[in-house]
Amino acid sequence: MPLYQNREFTTLMTLKNSRLRIFLASCILLLGACASNDELDSQANAAEQQIYSEAQKYLRSKNYDMAIKALQQLESRYPFGKYAEQAQLEIIYAHYGAYEPEAAIEAANRFIRLHPQHPSIDYAFYMKGLAAYSGNSNIFSRFLPTSESSRDTKHIEEAFTEFAQLLARFPESEYGADARARMVHLRNLLARHEIDVANYYFRRGAYLAAVNRGRYVIENYQGSTAMADALAVMAHGYLLLDMPELAQTSIDTLKVNYPDHPSLSDSGEFDVAQVDEADQSWINKVSLGLFDPPQPPQFNYEP
């Protein structure tokens, strides 16, 4: 066999062996990379779950400030992780618990915008109502016996609107019954506010303005707890305006519908001196725990 043929054969075999070695090395590297990626994914999942567990611990202990930080950290590090949506939902609750109603509403709006088809989106609407109402108070008023109706009604009206939107969009929501109860309470507060304003007008000598406030309650808040006081306000105002016939009409209506009202004496006569006392005795009582929100629904994240 010629020498040059042996050289060609040797060169060819060398090339084949080199390619084989390169191929085998590539396979080994690829397998190593896959194993390395699996290990990294496992570590990342463990770290994500650890942060989420920390956030849950803070929520259970009502350490809402730390819970917010943990949930924000979770979302920033793992924006597409399996706990990301849950973190966005729970941060609404955490902001509410931390007396940060505006932040809670902002977080709820963000969740609604990002996850319009989420199975717990009704919870976000529900929390918007709670947060809107809590904007009417501060940390001190939650523990001090103050009259809610004497505060600005802007947040009460906003909360009422949010709960109404929840019921309109999700009539079968598990939060529906609670939202309806809160709307009744808020409606009573709005009606009571009108009576508070009427009493202010009485002290200022603006009797016609006081009568108009009473009439507004009768026309717009039928069935509220302030109805009887509204009739008493109208009767009192008409007497002060020297309009006895209109005053008697209000008194007669009061006797028929609310015979035990404090402004009526035992004999059924209207006692002007008892009107202010009636205002105090008919203030709507807030049920204990009525405004304690439920925590966000939990989901099973096991694969």
PDB file of C-alpha atoms in Angstrom:
ATOM      1  CA  MET A   1       0.000   0.000   0.000  1.00  0.00           C
ATOM      2  CA  PRO A   2       1.366   3.433  -0.926  1.00  0.00           C
ATOM      3  CA  LEU A   3       2.616   5.583   1.881  1.00  0.00           C
ATOM      4  CA  TYR A   4       0.363   8.503   1.048  1.00  0.00           C
ATOM      5  CA  GLN A   5      -2.704   6.266   1.436  1.00  0.00           C
ATOM      6  CA  ASN A   6      -1.602   5.281   4.960  1.00  0.00           C
ATOM      7  CA  ARG A   7      -1.203   8.932   5.823  1.00  0.00           C
ATOM      8  CA  GLU A   8      -4.689   9.760   4.505  1.00  0.00           C
ATOM      9  CA  PHE A   9      -6.186   6.934   6.490  1.00  0.00           C
ATOM     10  CA  THR A  10      -4.401   8.033   9.661  1.00  0.00           C
ATOM     11  CA  THR A  11      -5.501  11.646   9.175  1.00  0.00           C
ATOM     12  CA  LEU A  12      -9.086  10.572   8.546  1.00  0.00           C
ATOM     13  CA  MET A  13      -9.178   8.441  11.679  1.00  0.00           C
ATOM     14  CA  THR A  14      -7.651  11.267  13.697  1.00  0.00           C
ATOM     15  CA  LEU A  15     -10.365  13.672  12.495  1.00  0.00           C
ATOM     16  CA  LYS A  16     -13.105  11.177  13.284  1.00  0.00           C
ATOM     17  CA  ASN A  17     -11.730  10.570  16.747  1.00  0.00           C
ATOM     18  CA  SER A  18     -11.495  14.320  17.377  1.00  0.00           C
ATOM     19  CA  ARG A  19     -15.066  14.872  16.307  1.00  0.00           C
ATOM     20  CA  LEU A  20     -16.194  11.991  18.476  1.00  0.00           C
ATOM     21  CA  ARG A  21     -14.364  13.430  21.470  1.00  0.00           C
ATOM     22  CA  ILE A  22     -15.860  16.862  20.840  1.00  0.00           C
ATOM     23  CA  PHE A  23     -19.333  15.344  20.567  1.00  0.00           C
ATOM     24  CA  LEU A  24     -18.916  13.359  23.758  1.00  0.00           C
ATOM     25  CA  ALA A  25     -17.564  16.409  25.584  1.00  0.00           C
ATOM     26  CA  SER A  26     -20.523  18.474  24.405  1.00  0.00           C
ATOM     27  CA  CYS A  27     -22.931  15.835  25.663  1.00  0.00           C
ATOM     28  CA  ILE A  28     -21.211  15.770  29.028  1.00  0.00           C
ATOM     29  CA  LEU A  29     -21.311  19.569  29.284  1.00  0.00           C
ATOM     30  CA  LEU A  30     -24.953  19.654  28.255  1.00  0.00           C
ATOM     31  CA  LEU A  31     -25.888  17.045  30.836  1.00  0.00           C
ATOM     32  CA  GLY A  32     -23.904  18.918  33.448  1.00  0.00           C
ATOM     33  CA  ALA A  33     -25.643  22.166  32.530  1.00  0.00           C
ATOM     34  CA  CYS A  34     -29.056  20.493  32.814  1.00  0.00           C
ATOM     35  CA  ALA A  35     -28.166  19.110  36.202  1.00  0.00           C
ATOM     36  CA  SER A  36     -26.816  22.491  37.241  1.00  0.00           C
ATOM     37  CA  ASN A  37     -29.993  24.249  36.049  1.00  0.00           C
ATOM     38  CA  ASP A  38     -32.173  21.767  37.928  1.00  0.00           C
ATOM     39  CA  GLU A  39     -30.145  22.410  41.047  1.00  0.00           C
ATOM     40  CA  LEU A  40     -30.424  26.173  40.621  1.00  0.00           C
ATOM     41  CA  ASP A  41     -34.171  25.918  40.031  1.00  0.00           C
ATOM     42  CA  SER A  42     -34.506  23.822  43.146  1.00  0.00           C
ATOM     43  CA  GLN A  43     -32.567  26.379  45.172  1.00  0.00           C
ATOM     44  CA  ALA A  44     -34.617  29.242  43.726  1.00  0.00           C
ATOM     45  CA  ASN A  45     -37.877  27.448  44.568  1.00  0.00           C
ATOM     46  CA  ALA A  46     -36.673  26.824  48.090  1.00  0.00           C
ATOM     47  CA  ALA A  47     -35.686  30.484  48.522  1.00  0.00           C
ATOM     48  CA  GLU A  48     -39.039  31.666  47.115  1.00  0.00           C
ATOM     49  CA  GLN A  49     -40.959  29.384  49.431  1.00  0.00           C
ATOM     50  CA  GLN A  50     -38.868  30.543  52.385  1.00  0.00           C
ATOM     51  CA  ILE A  51     -39.680  34.211  51.731  1.00  0.00           C
ATOM     52  CA  TYR A  52     -43.365  33.359  51.336  1.00  0.00           C
ATOM     53  CA  SER A  53     -43.317  31.410  54.596  1.00  0.00           C
ATOM     54  CA  GLU A  54     -41.724  34.411  56.309  1.00  0.00           C
ATOM     55  CA  ALA A  55     -44.471  36.664  54.974  1.00  0.00           C
ATOM     56  CA  GLN A  56     -47.115  34.239  56.264  1.00  0.00           C
ATOM     57  CA  LYS A  57     -45.491  34.220  59.684  1.00  0.00           C
ATOM     58  CA  TYR A  58     -45.588  38.014  59.843  1.00  0.00           C
ATOM     59  CA  LEU A  59     -49.230  38.090  58.740  1.00  0.00           C
ATOM     60  CA  ARG A  60     -50.243  35.578  61.410  1.00  0.00           C
ATOM     61  CA  SER A  61     -48.508  37.641  64.087  1.00  0.00           C
ATOM     62  CA  LYS A  62     -50.091  40.868  62.717  1.00  0.00           C
ATOM     63  CA  ASN A  63     -46.645  42.324  62.022  1.00  0.00           C
ATOM     64  CA  TYR A  64     -47.970  43.957  58.883  1.00  0.00           C
ATOM     65  CA  ASP A  65     -44.999  46.221  58.202  1.00  0.00           C
ATOM     66  CA  MET A  66     -42.628  43.244  58.003  1.00  0.00           C
ATOM     67  CA  ALA A  67     -45.194  41.264  56.037  1.00  0.00           C
ATOM     68  CA  ILE A  68     -45.345  44.046  53.440  1.00  0.00           C
ATOM     69  CA  LYS A  69     -41.558  44.060  53.119  1.00  0.00           C
ATOM     70  CA  ALA A  70     -41.421  40.279  52.726  1.00  0.00           C
ATOM     71  CA  LEU A  71     -44.212  40.248  50.120  1.00  0.00           C
ATOM     72  CA  GLN A  72     -42.582  43.077  48.166  1.00  0.00           C
ATOM     73  CA  GLN A  73     -39.272  41.239  48.254  1.00  0.00           C
ATOM     74  CA  LEU A  74     -40.956  38.071  47.043  1.00  0.00           C
ATOM     75  CA  GLU A  75     -42.572  39.816  44.103  1.00  0.00           C
ATOM     76  CA  SER A  76     -39.444  41.726  43.106  1.00  0.00           C
ATOM     77  CA  ARG A  77     -37.215  38.643  43.175  1.00  0.00           C
ATOM     78  CA  TYR A  78     -39.690  36.201  41.691  1.00  0.00           C
ATOM     79  CA  PRO A  79     -42.181  38.233  39.616  1.00  0.00           C
ATOM     80  CA  PHE A  80     -43.229  35.117  37.694  1.00  0.00           C
ATOM     81  CA  GLY A  81     -42.938  32.643  40.555  1.00  0.00           C
ATOM     82  CA  LYS A  82     -45.732  30.444  41.811  1.00  0.00           C
ATOM     83  CA  TYR A  83     -46.373  32.751  44.793  1.00  0.00           C
ATOM     84  CA  ALA A  84     -46.344  36.029  42.837  1.00  0.00           C
ATOM     85  CA  GLU A  85     -50.107  36.395  42.400  1.00  0.00           C
ATOM     86  CA  GLN A  86     -50.786  35.324  45.976  1.00  0.00           C
ATOM     87  CA  ALA A  87     -48.264  37.878  47.230  1.00  0.00           C
ATOM     88  CA  GLN A  88     -50.031  40.627  45.275  1.00  0.00           C
ATOM     89  CA  LEU A  89     -53.325  39.580  46.835  1.00  0.00           C
ATOM     90  CA  GLU A  90     -52.025  39.357  50.380  1.00  0.00           C
ATOM     91  CA  ILE A  91     -50.236  42.693  50.257  1.00  0.00           C
ATOM     92  CA  ILE A  92     -53.680  44.327  49.952  1.00  0.00           C
ATOM     93  CA  TYR A  93     -54.615  42.800  53.291  1.00  0.00           C
ATOM     94  CA  ALA A  94     -51.235  43.724  54.805  1.00  0.00           C
ATOM     95  CA  HIS A  95     -51.579  47.395  53.821  1.00  0.00           C
ATOM     96  CA  TYR A  96     -55.082  47.465  55.283  1.00  0.00           C
ATOM     97  CA  GLY A  97     -53.853  45.927  58.528  1.00  0.00           C
ATOM     98  CA  ALA A  98     -51.047  48.489  58.670  1.00  0.00           C
ATOM     99  CA  TYR A  99     -53.610  51.374  58.515  1.00  0.00           C
ATOM    100  CA  GLU A 100     -52.517  52.288  54.982  1.00  0.00           C
ATOM    101  CA  PRO A 101     -55.874  52.501  53.155  1.00  0.00           C
ATOM    102  CA  GLU A 102     -54.590  54.379  50.118  1.00  0.00           C
ATOM    103  CA  ALA A 103     -51.813  51.823  49.589  1.00  0.00           C
ATOM    104  CA  ALA A 104     -54.352  49.008  50.030  1.00  0.00           C
ATOM    105  CA  ILE A 105     -56.645  50.521  47.375  1.00  0.00           C
ATOM    106  CA  GLU A 106     -53.698  51.019  45.026  1.00  0.00           C
ATOM    107  CA  ALA A 107     -52.601  47.401  45.528  1.00  0.00           C
ATOM    108  CA  ALA A 108     -56.171  46.183  44.935  1.00  0.00           C
ATOM    109  CA  ASN A 109     -56.481  48.208  41.736  1.00  0.00           C
ATOM    110  CA  ARG A 110     -53.153  46.819  40.546  1.00  0.00           C
ATOM    111  CA  PHE A 111     -54.259  43.250  41.225  1.00  0.00           C
ATOM    112  CA  ILE A 112     -57.550  43.825  39.371  1.00  0.00           C
ATOM    113  CA  ARG A 113     -55.686  45.321  36.430  1.00  0.00           C
ATOM    114  CA  LEU A 114     -53.105  42.522  36.212  1.00  0.00           C
ATOM    115  CA  HIS A 115     -55.393  39.578  36.940  1.00  0.00           C
ATOM    116  CA  PRO A 116     -58.925  40.370  35.692  1.00  0.00           C
ATOM    117  CA  GLN A 117     -59.803  36.660  35.492  1.00  0.00           C
ATOM    118  CA  HIS A 118     -58.303  35.594  38.812  1.00  0.00           C
ATOM    119  CA  PRO A 119     -60.682  33.397  40.855  1.00  0.00           C
ATOM    120  CA  SER A 120     -60.239  35.676  43.892  1.00  0.00           C
ATOM    121  CA  ILE A 121     -60.623  39.015  42.148  1.00  0.00           C
ATOM    122  CA  ASP A 122     -63.837  39.588  44.128  1.00  0.00           C
ATOM    123  CA  TYR A 123     -61.702  39.710  47.267  1.00  0.00           C
ATOM    124  CA  ALA A 124     -59.760  42.637  45.771  1.00  0.00           C
ATOM    125  CA  PHE A 125     -63.014  44.545  45.181  1.00  0.00           C
ATOM    126  CA  TYR A 126     -64.163  43.708  48.701  1.00  0.00           C
ATOM    127  CA  MET A 127     -60.946  44.987  50.239  1.00  0.00           C
ATOM    128  CA  LYS A 128     -61.252  48.206  48.253  1.00  0.00           C
ATOM    129  CA  GLY A 129     -64.524  48.843  50.063  1.00  0.00           C
ATOM    130  CA  LEU A 130     -62.994  48.172  53.466  1.00  0.00           C
ATOM    131  CA  ALA A 131     -59.961  50.327  52.713  1.00  0.00           C
ATOM    132  CA  ALA A 132     -62.109  53.190  51.408  1.00  0.00           C
ATOM    133  CA  TYR A 133     -64.123  53.173  54.618  1.00  0.00           C
ATOM    134  CA  SER A 134     -61.067  53.017  56.864  1.00  0.00           C
ATOM    135  CA  GLY A 135     -59.782  56.153  55.152  1.00  0.00           C
ATOM    136  CA  ASN A 136     -62.451  57.962  57.181  1.00  0.00           C
ATOM    137  CA  SER A 137     -60.669  57.198  60.429  1.00  0.00           C
ATOM    138  CA  ASN A 138     -57.237  57.036  61.959  1.00  0.00           C
ATOM    139  CA  ILE A 139     -55.487  54.749  64.376  1.00  0.00           C
ATOM    140  CA  PHE A 140     -56.912  56.627  67.382  1.00  0.00           C
ATOM    141  CA  SER A 141     -60.527  56.627  66.259  1.00  0.00           C
ATOM    142  CA  ARG A 142     -60.417  52.845  65.973  1.00  0.00           C
ATOM    143  CA  PHE A 143     -60.003  52.574  69.705  1.00  0.00           C
ATOM    144  CA  LEU A 144     -61.757  55.709  70.984  1.00  0.00           C
ATOM    145  CA  PRO A 145     -65.580  55.950  71.190  1.00  0.00           C
ATOM    146  CA  THR A 146     -66.208  58.627  68.554  1.00  0.00           C
ATOM    147  CA  SER A 147     -69.310  59.117  66.432  1.00  0.00           C
ATOM    148  CA  GLU A 148     -68.605  57.877  62.917  1.00  0.00           C
ATOM    149  CA  SER A 149     -71.430  59.932  61.465  1.00  0.00           C
ATOM    150  CA  SER A 150     -69.806  63.177  62.587  1.00  0.00           C
ATOM    151  CA  ARG A 151     -66.811  62.641  60.305  1.00  0.00           C
ATOM    152  CA  ASP A 152     -66.464  63.527  56.640  1.00  0.00           C
ATOM    153  CA  THR A 153     -68.758  61.268  54.593  1.00  0.00           C
ATOM    154  CA  LYS A 154     -66.551  61.170  51.485  1.00  0.00           C
ATOM    155  CA  HIS A 155     -64.925  57.859  52.422  1.00  0.00           C
ATOM    156  CA  ILE A 156     -68.244  56.409  53.574  1.00  0.00           C
ATOM    157  CA  GLU A 157     -69.740  57.160  50.166  1.00  0.00           C
ATOM    158  CA  GLU A 158     -66.691  55.695  48.402  1.00  0.00           C
ATOM    159  CA  ALA A 159     -66.911  52.517  50.467  1.00  0.00           C
ATOM    160  CA  PHE A 160     -70.625  52.202  49.703  1.00  0.00           C
ATOM    161  CA  THR A 161     -69.873  52.539  45.983  1.00  0.00           C
ATOM    162  CA  GLU A 162     -67.122  49.910  46.107  1.00  0.00           C
ATOM    163  CA  PHE A 163     -69.343  47.386  47.891  1.00  0.00           C
ATOM    164  CA  ALA A 164     -72.145  48.100  45.423  1.00  0.00           C
ATOM    165  CA  GLN A 165     -69.730  47.424  42.547  1.00  0.00           C
ATOM    166  CA  LEU A 166     -68.701  44.141  44.142  1.00  0.00           C
ATOM    167  CA  LEU A 167     -72.323  43.003  44.389  1.00  0.00           C
ATOM    168  CA  ALA A 168     -73.091  44.137  40.839  1.00  0.00           C
ATOM    169  CA  ARG A 169     -70.114  42.320  39.291  1.00  0.00           C
ATOM    170  CA  PHE A 170     -70.017  39.269  41.553  1.00  0.00           C
ATOM    171  CA  PRO A 171     -73.532  38.658  42.935  1.00  0.00           C
ATOM    172  CA  GLU A 172     -72.556  35.123  44.008  1.00  0.00           C
ATOM    173  CA  SER A 173     -69.364  36.182  45.782  1.00  0.00           C
ATOM    174  CA  GLU A 174     -68.723  34.664  49.183  1.00  0.00           C
ATOM    175  CA  TYR A 175     -68.185  38.236  50.420  1.00  0.00           C
ATOM    176  CA  GLY A 176     -71.595  39.358  49.151  1.00  0.00           C
ATOM    177  CA  ALA A 177     -73.547  38.881  52.379  1.00  0.00           C
ATOM    178  CA  ASP A 178     -70.936  40.727  54.390  1.00  0.00           C
ATOM    179  CA  ALA A 179     -70.795  43.537  51.825  1.00  0.00           C
ATOM    180  CA  ARG A 180     -74.577  43.954  52.034  1.00  0.00           C
ATOM    181  CA  ALA A 181     -74.439  44.172  55.830  1.00  0.00           C
ATOM    182  CA  ARG A 182     -71.736  46.820  55.582  1.00  0.00           C
ATOM    183  CA  MET A 183     -73.760  48.780  53.030  1.00  0.00           C
ATOM    184  CA  VAL A 184     -76.699  48.862  55.452  1.00  0.00           C
ATOM    185  CA  HIS A 185     -74.370  50.149  58.143  1.00  0.00           C
ATOM    186  CA  LEU A 186     -72.864  52.769  55.824  1.00  0.00           C
ATOM    187  CA  ARG A 187     -76.308  53.907  54.689  1.00  0.00           C
ATOM    188  CA  ASN A 188     -77.306  54.379  58.308  1.00  0.00           C
ATOM    189  CA  LEU A 189     -74.169  56.437  58.876  1.00  0.00           C
ATOM    190  CA  LEU A 190     -74.976  58.681  55.916  1.00  0.00           C
ATOM    191  CA  ALA A 191     -78.502  59.204  57.235  1.00  0.00           C
ATOM    192  CA  ARG A 192     -77.192  59.874  60.755  1.00  0.00           C
ATOM    193  CA  HIS A 193     -74.775  62.427  59.339  1.00  0.00           C
ATOM    194  CA  GLU A 194     -77.729  64.407  58.015  1.00  0.00           C
ATOM    195  CA  ILE A 195     -79.214  64.466  61.532  1.00  0.00           C
ATOM    196  CA  ASP A 196     -75.890  65.626  62.976  1.00  0.00           C
ATOM    197  CA  VAL A 197     -75.831  68.469  60.460  1.00  0.00           C
ATOM    198  CA  ALA A 198     -79.452  69.330  61.267  1.00  0.00           C
ATOM    199  CA  ASN A 199     -78.574  69.626  64.951  1.00  0.00           C
ATOM    200  CA  TYR A 200     -75.696  71.916  64.011  1.00  0.00           C
ATOM    201  CA  TYR A 201     -78.155  74.116  62.115  1.00  0.00           C
ATOM    202  CA  PHE A 202     -80.448  74.200  65.135  1.00  0.00           C
ATOM    203  CA  ARG A 203     -77.586  75.529  67.265  1.00  0.00           C
ATOM    204  CA  ARG A 204     -76.887  78.162  64.607  1.00  0.00           C
ATOM    205  CA  GLY A 205     -80.544  79.201  64.408  1.00  0.00           C
ATOM    206  CA  ALA A 206     -80.882  78.007  60.782  1.00  0.00           C
ATOM    207  CA  TYR A 207     -84.174  76.197  61.355  1.00  0.00           C
ATOM    208  CA  LEU A 208     -85.233  75.889  57.712  1.00  0.00           C
ATOM    209  CA  ALA A 209     -81.887  74.313  56.828  1.00  0.00           C
ATOM    210  CA  ALA A 210     -82.394  71.847  59.681  1.00  0.00           C
ATOM    211  CA  VAL A 211     -85.854  70.950  58.395  1.00  0.00           C
ATOM    212  CA  ASN A 212     -84.449  70.373  54.915  1.00  0.00           C
ATOM    213  CA  ARG A 213     -81.883  67.938  56.325  1.00  0.00           C
ATOM    214  CA  GLY A 214     -84.644  65.999  58.056  1.00  0.00           C
ATOM    215  CA  ARG A 215     -86.715  65.919  54.869  1.00  0.00           C
ATOM    216  CA  TYR A 216     -83.661  64.701  52.913  1.00  0.00           C
ATOM    217  CA  VAL A 217     -83.393  61.688  55.222  1.00  0.00           C
ATOM    218  CA  ILE A 218     -87.079  60.873  54.790  1.00  0.00           C
ATOM    219  CA  GLU A 219     -86.806  61.076  50.998  1.00  0.00           C
ATOM    220  CA  ASN A 220     -83.466  59.325  50.487  1.00  0.00           C
ATOM    221  CA  TYR A 221     -82.871  56.969  53.410  1.00  0.00           C
ATOM    222  CA  GLN A 222     -86.162  55.144  53.877  1.00  0.00           C
ATOM    223  CA  GLY A 223     -85.770  52.331  56.394  1.00  0.00           C
ATOM    224  CA  SER A 224     -82.613  53.733  57.975  1.00  0.00           C
ATOM    225  CA  THR A 225     -82.173  54.031  61.726  1.00  0.00           C
ATOM    226  CA  ALA A 226     -82.350  57.828  61.422  1.00  0.00           C
ATOM    227  CA  MET A 227     -85.920  57.944  60.113  1.00  0.00           C
ATOM    228  CA  ALA A 228     -87.525  58.651  63.502  1.00  0.00           C
ATOM    229  CA  ASP A 229     -84.991  61.352  64.320  1.00  0.00           C
ATOM    230  CA  ALA A 230     -85.593  62.926  60.920  1.00  0.00           C
ATOM    231  CA  LEU A 231     -89.320  63.259  61.727  1.00  0.00           C
ATOM    232  CA  ALA A 232     -88.454  64.726  65.128  1.00  0.00           C
ATOM    233  CA  VAL A 233     -86.096  67.203  63.479  1.00  0.00           C
ATOM    234  CA  MET A 234     -88.808  68.297  61.046  1.00  0.00           C
ATOM    235  CA  ALA A 235     -91.378  68.674  63.821  1.00  0.00           C
ATOM    236  CA  HIS A 236     -88.959  70.689  65.946  1.00  0.00           C
ATOM    237  CA  GLY A 237     -87.929  72.886  63.011  1.00  0.00           C
ATOM    238  CA  TYR A 238     -91.479  73.616  61.927  1.00  0.00           C
ATOM    239  CA  LEU A 239     -92.435  74.575  65.479  1.00  0.00           C
ATOM    240  CA  LEU A 240     -89.517  76.997  65.639  1.00  0.00           C
ATOM    241  CA  LEU A 241     -90.531  78.385  62.233  1.00  0.00           C
ATOM    242  CA  ASP A 242     -94.078  78.861  63.534  1.00  0.00           C
ATOM    243  CA  MET A 243     -95.577  76.361  61.079  1.00  0.00           C
ATOM    244  CA  PRO A 244     -97.806  74.342  63.443  1.00  0.00           C
ATOM    245  CA  GLU A 245     -99.715  72.427  60.761  1.00  0.00           C
ATOM    246  CA  LEU A 246     -96.579  71.053  59.125  1.00  0.00           C
ATOM    247  CA  ALA A 247     -95.132  70.335  62.560  1.00  0.00           C
ATOM    248  CA  GLN A 248     -98.259  68.386  63.538  1.00  0.00           C
ATOM    249  CA  THR A 249     -98.058  66.306  60.351  1.00  0.00           C
ATOM    250  CA  SER A 250     -94.520  65.248  61.270  1.00  0.00           C
ATOM    251  CA  ILE A 251     -95.568  64.570  64.876  1.00  0.00           C
ATOM    252  CA  ASP A 252     -98.523  62.428  63.796  1.00  0.00           C
ATOM    253  CA  THR A 253     -96.301  60.402  61.475  1.00  0.00           C
ATOM    254  CA  LEU A 254     -93.798  59.970  64.286  1.00  0.00           C
ATOM    255  CA  LYS A 255     -96.525  58.766  66.674  1.00  0.00           C
ATOM    256  CA  VAL A 256     -97.827  56.179  64.231  1.00  0.00           C
ATOM    257  CA  ASN A 257     -94.490  54.736  63.166  1.00  0.00           C
ATOM    258  CA  TYR A 258     -92.246  55.320  66.200  1.00  0.00           C
ATOM    259  CA  PRO A 259     -94.453  55.683  69.294  1.00  0.00           C
ATOM    260  CA  ASP A 260     -91.515  54.930  71.623  1.00  0.00           C
ATOM    261  CA  HIS A 261     -89.307  57.705  70.300  1.00  0.00           C
ATOM    262  CA  PRO A 262     -87.777  59.706  73.198  1.00  0.00           C
ATOM    263  CA  SER A 263     -89.192  62.976  71.842  1.00  0.00           C
ATOM    264  CA  LEU A 264     -92.700  61.720  72.621  1.00  0.00           C
ATOM    265  CA  SER A 265     -93.964  61.852  76.196  1.00  0.00           C
ATOM    266  CA  ASP A 266     -95.901  59.042  77.844  1.00  0.00           C
ATOM    267  CA  SER A 267     -99.102  60.742  76.797  1.00  0.00           C
ATOM    268  CA  GLY A 268     -97.915  60.963  73.192  1.00  0.00           C
ATOM    269  CA  GLU A 269     -97.168  64.676  73.193  1.00  0.00           C
ATOM    270  CA  PHE A 270     -94.129  66.005  71.365  1.00  0.00           C
ATOM    271  CA  ASP A 271     -91.497  67.225  73.839  1.00  0.00           C
ATOM    272  CA  VAL A 272     -89.041  69.627  72.218  1.00  0.00           C
ATOM    273  CA  ALA A 273     -86.655  69.324  75.157  1.00  0.00           C
ATOM    274  CA  GLN A 274     -86.133  65.639  74.357  1.00  0.00           C
ATOM    275  CA  VAL A 275     -85.051  66.110  70.724  1.00  0.00           C
ATOM    276  CA  ASP A 276     -81.348  66.470  71.524  1.00  0.00           C
ATOM    277  CA  GLU A 277     -81.540  63.463  73.833  1.00  0.00           C
ATOM    278  CA  ALA A 278     -83.194  61.482  71.062  1.00  0.00           C
ATOM    279  CA  ASP A 279     -80.293  62.300  68.798  1.00  0.00           C
ATOM    280  CA  GLN A 280     -77.931  60.635  71.235  1.00  0.00           C
ATOM    281  CA  SER A 281     -80.144  57.608  71.872  1.00  0.00           C
ATOM    282  CA  TRP A 282     -80.634  56.760  68.225  1.00  0.00           C
ATOM    283  CA  ILE A 283     -77.010  56.710  67.126  1.00  0.00           C
ATOM    284  CA  ASN A 284     -76.410  53.563  65.141  1.00  0.00           C
ATOM    285  CA  LYS A 285     -74.402  51.019  67.129  1.00  0.00           C
ATOM    286  CA  VAL A 286     -71.529  49.344  65.330  1.00  0.00           C
ATOM    287  CA  SER A 287     -71.461  45.569  65.748  1.00  0.00           C
ATOM    288  CA  LEU A 288     -68.300  44.321  67.376  1.00  0.00           C
ATOM    289  CA  GLY A 289     -65.980  42.882  64.777  1.00  0.00           C
ATOM    290  CA  LEU A 290     -68.111  44.104  61.857  1.00  0.00           C
ATOM    291  CA  PHE A 291     -65.145  45.689  60.163  1.00  0.00           C
ATOM    292  CA  ASP A 292     -62.600  42.911  60.702  1.00  0.00           C
ATOM    293  CA  PRO A 293     -61.692  41.773  57.173  1.00  0.00           C
ATOM    294  CA  PRO A 294     -61.152  38.131  56.263  1.00  0.00           C
ATOM    295  CA  GLN A 295     -57.678  37.160  55.182  1.00  0.00           C
ATOM    296  CA  PRO A 296     -57.059  36.436  51.485  1.00  0.00           C
ATOM    297  CA  PRO A 297     -58.042  32.969  50.269  1.00  0.00           C
ATOM    298  CA  GLN A 298     -55.163  30.512  50.142  1.00  0.00           C
ATOM    299  CA  PHE A 299     -54.260  28.199  47.273  1.00  0.00           C
ATOM    300  CA  ASN A 300     -52.420  24.904  47.129  1.00  0.00           C
ATOM    301  CA  TYR A 301     -49.069  25.428  45.466  1.00  0.00           C
ATOM    302  CA  GLU A 302     -47.880  21.825  45.561  1.00  0.00           C
ATOM    303  CA  PRO A 303     -46.926  20.507  42.088  1.00  0.00           C
TER     304      PRO A 303
END
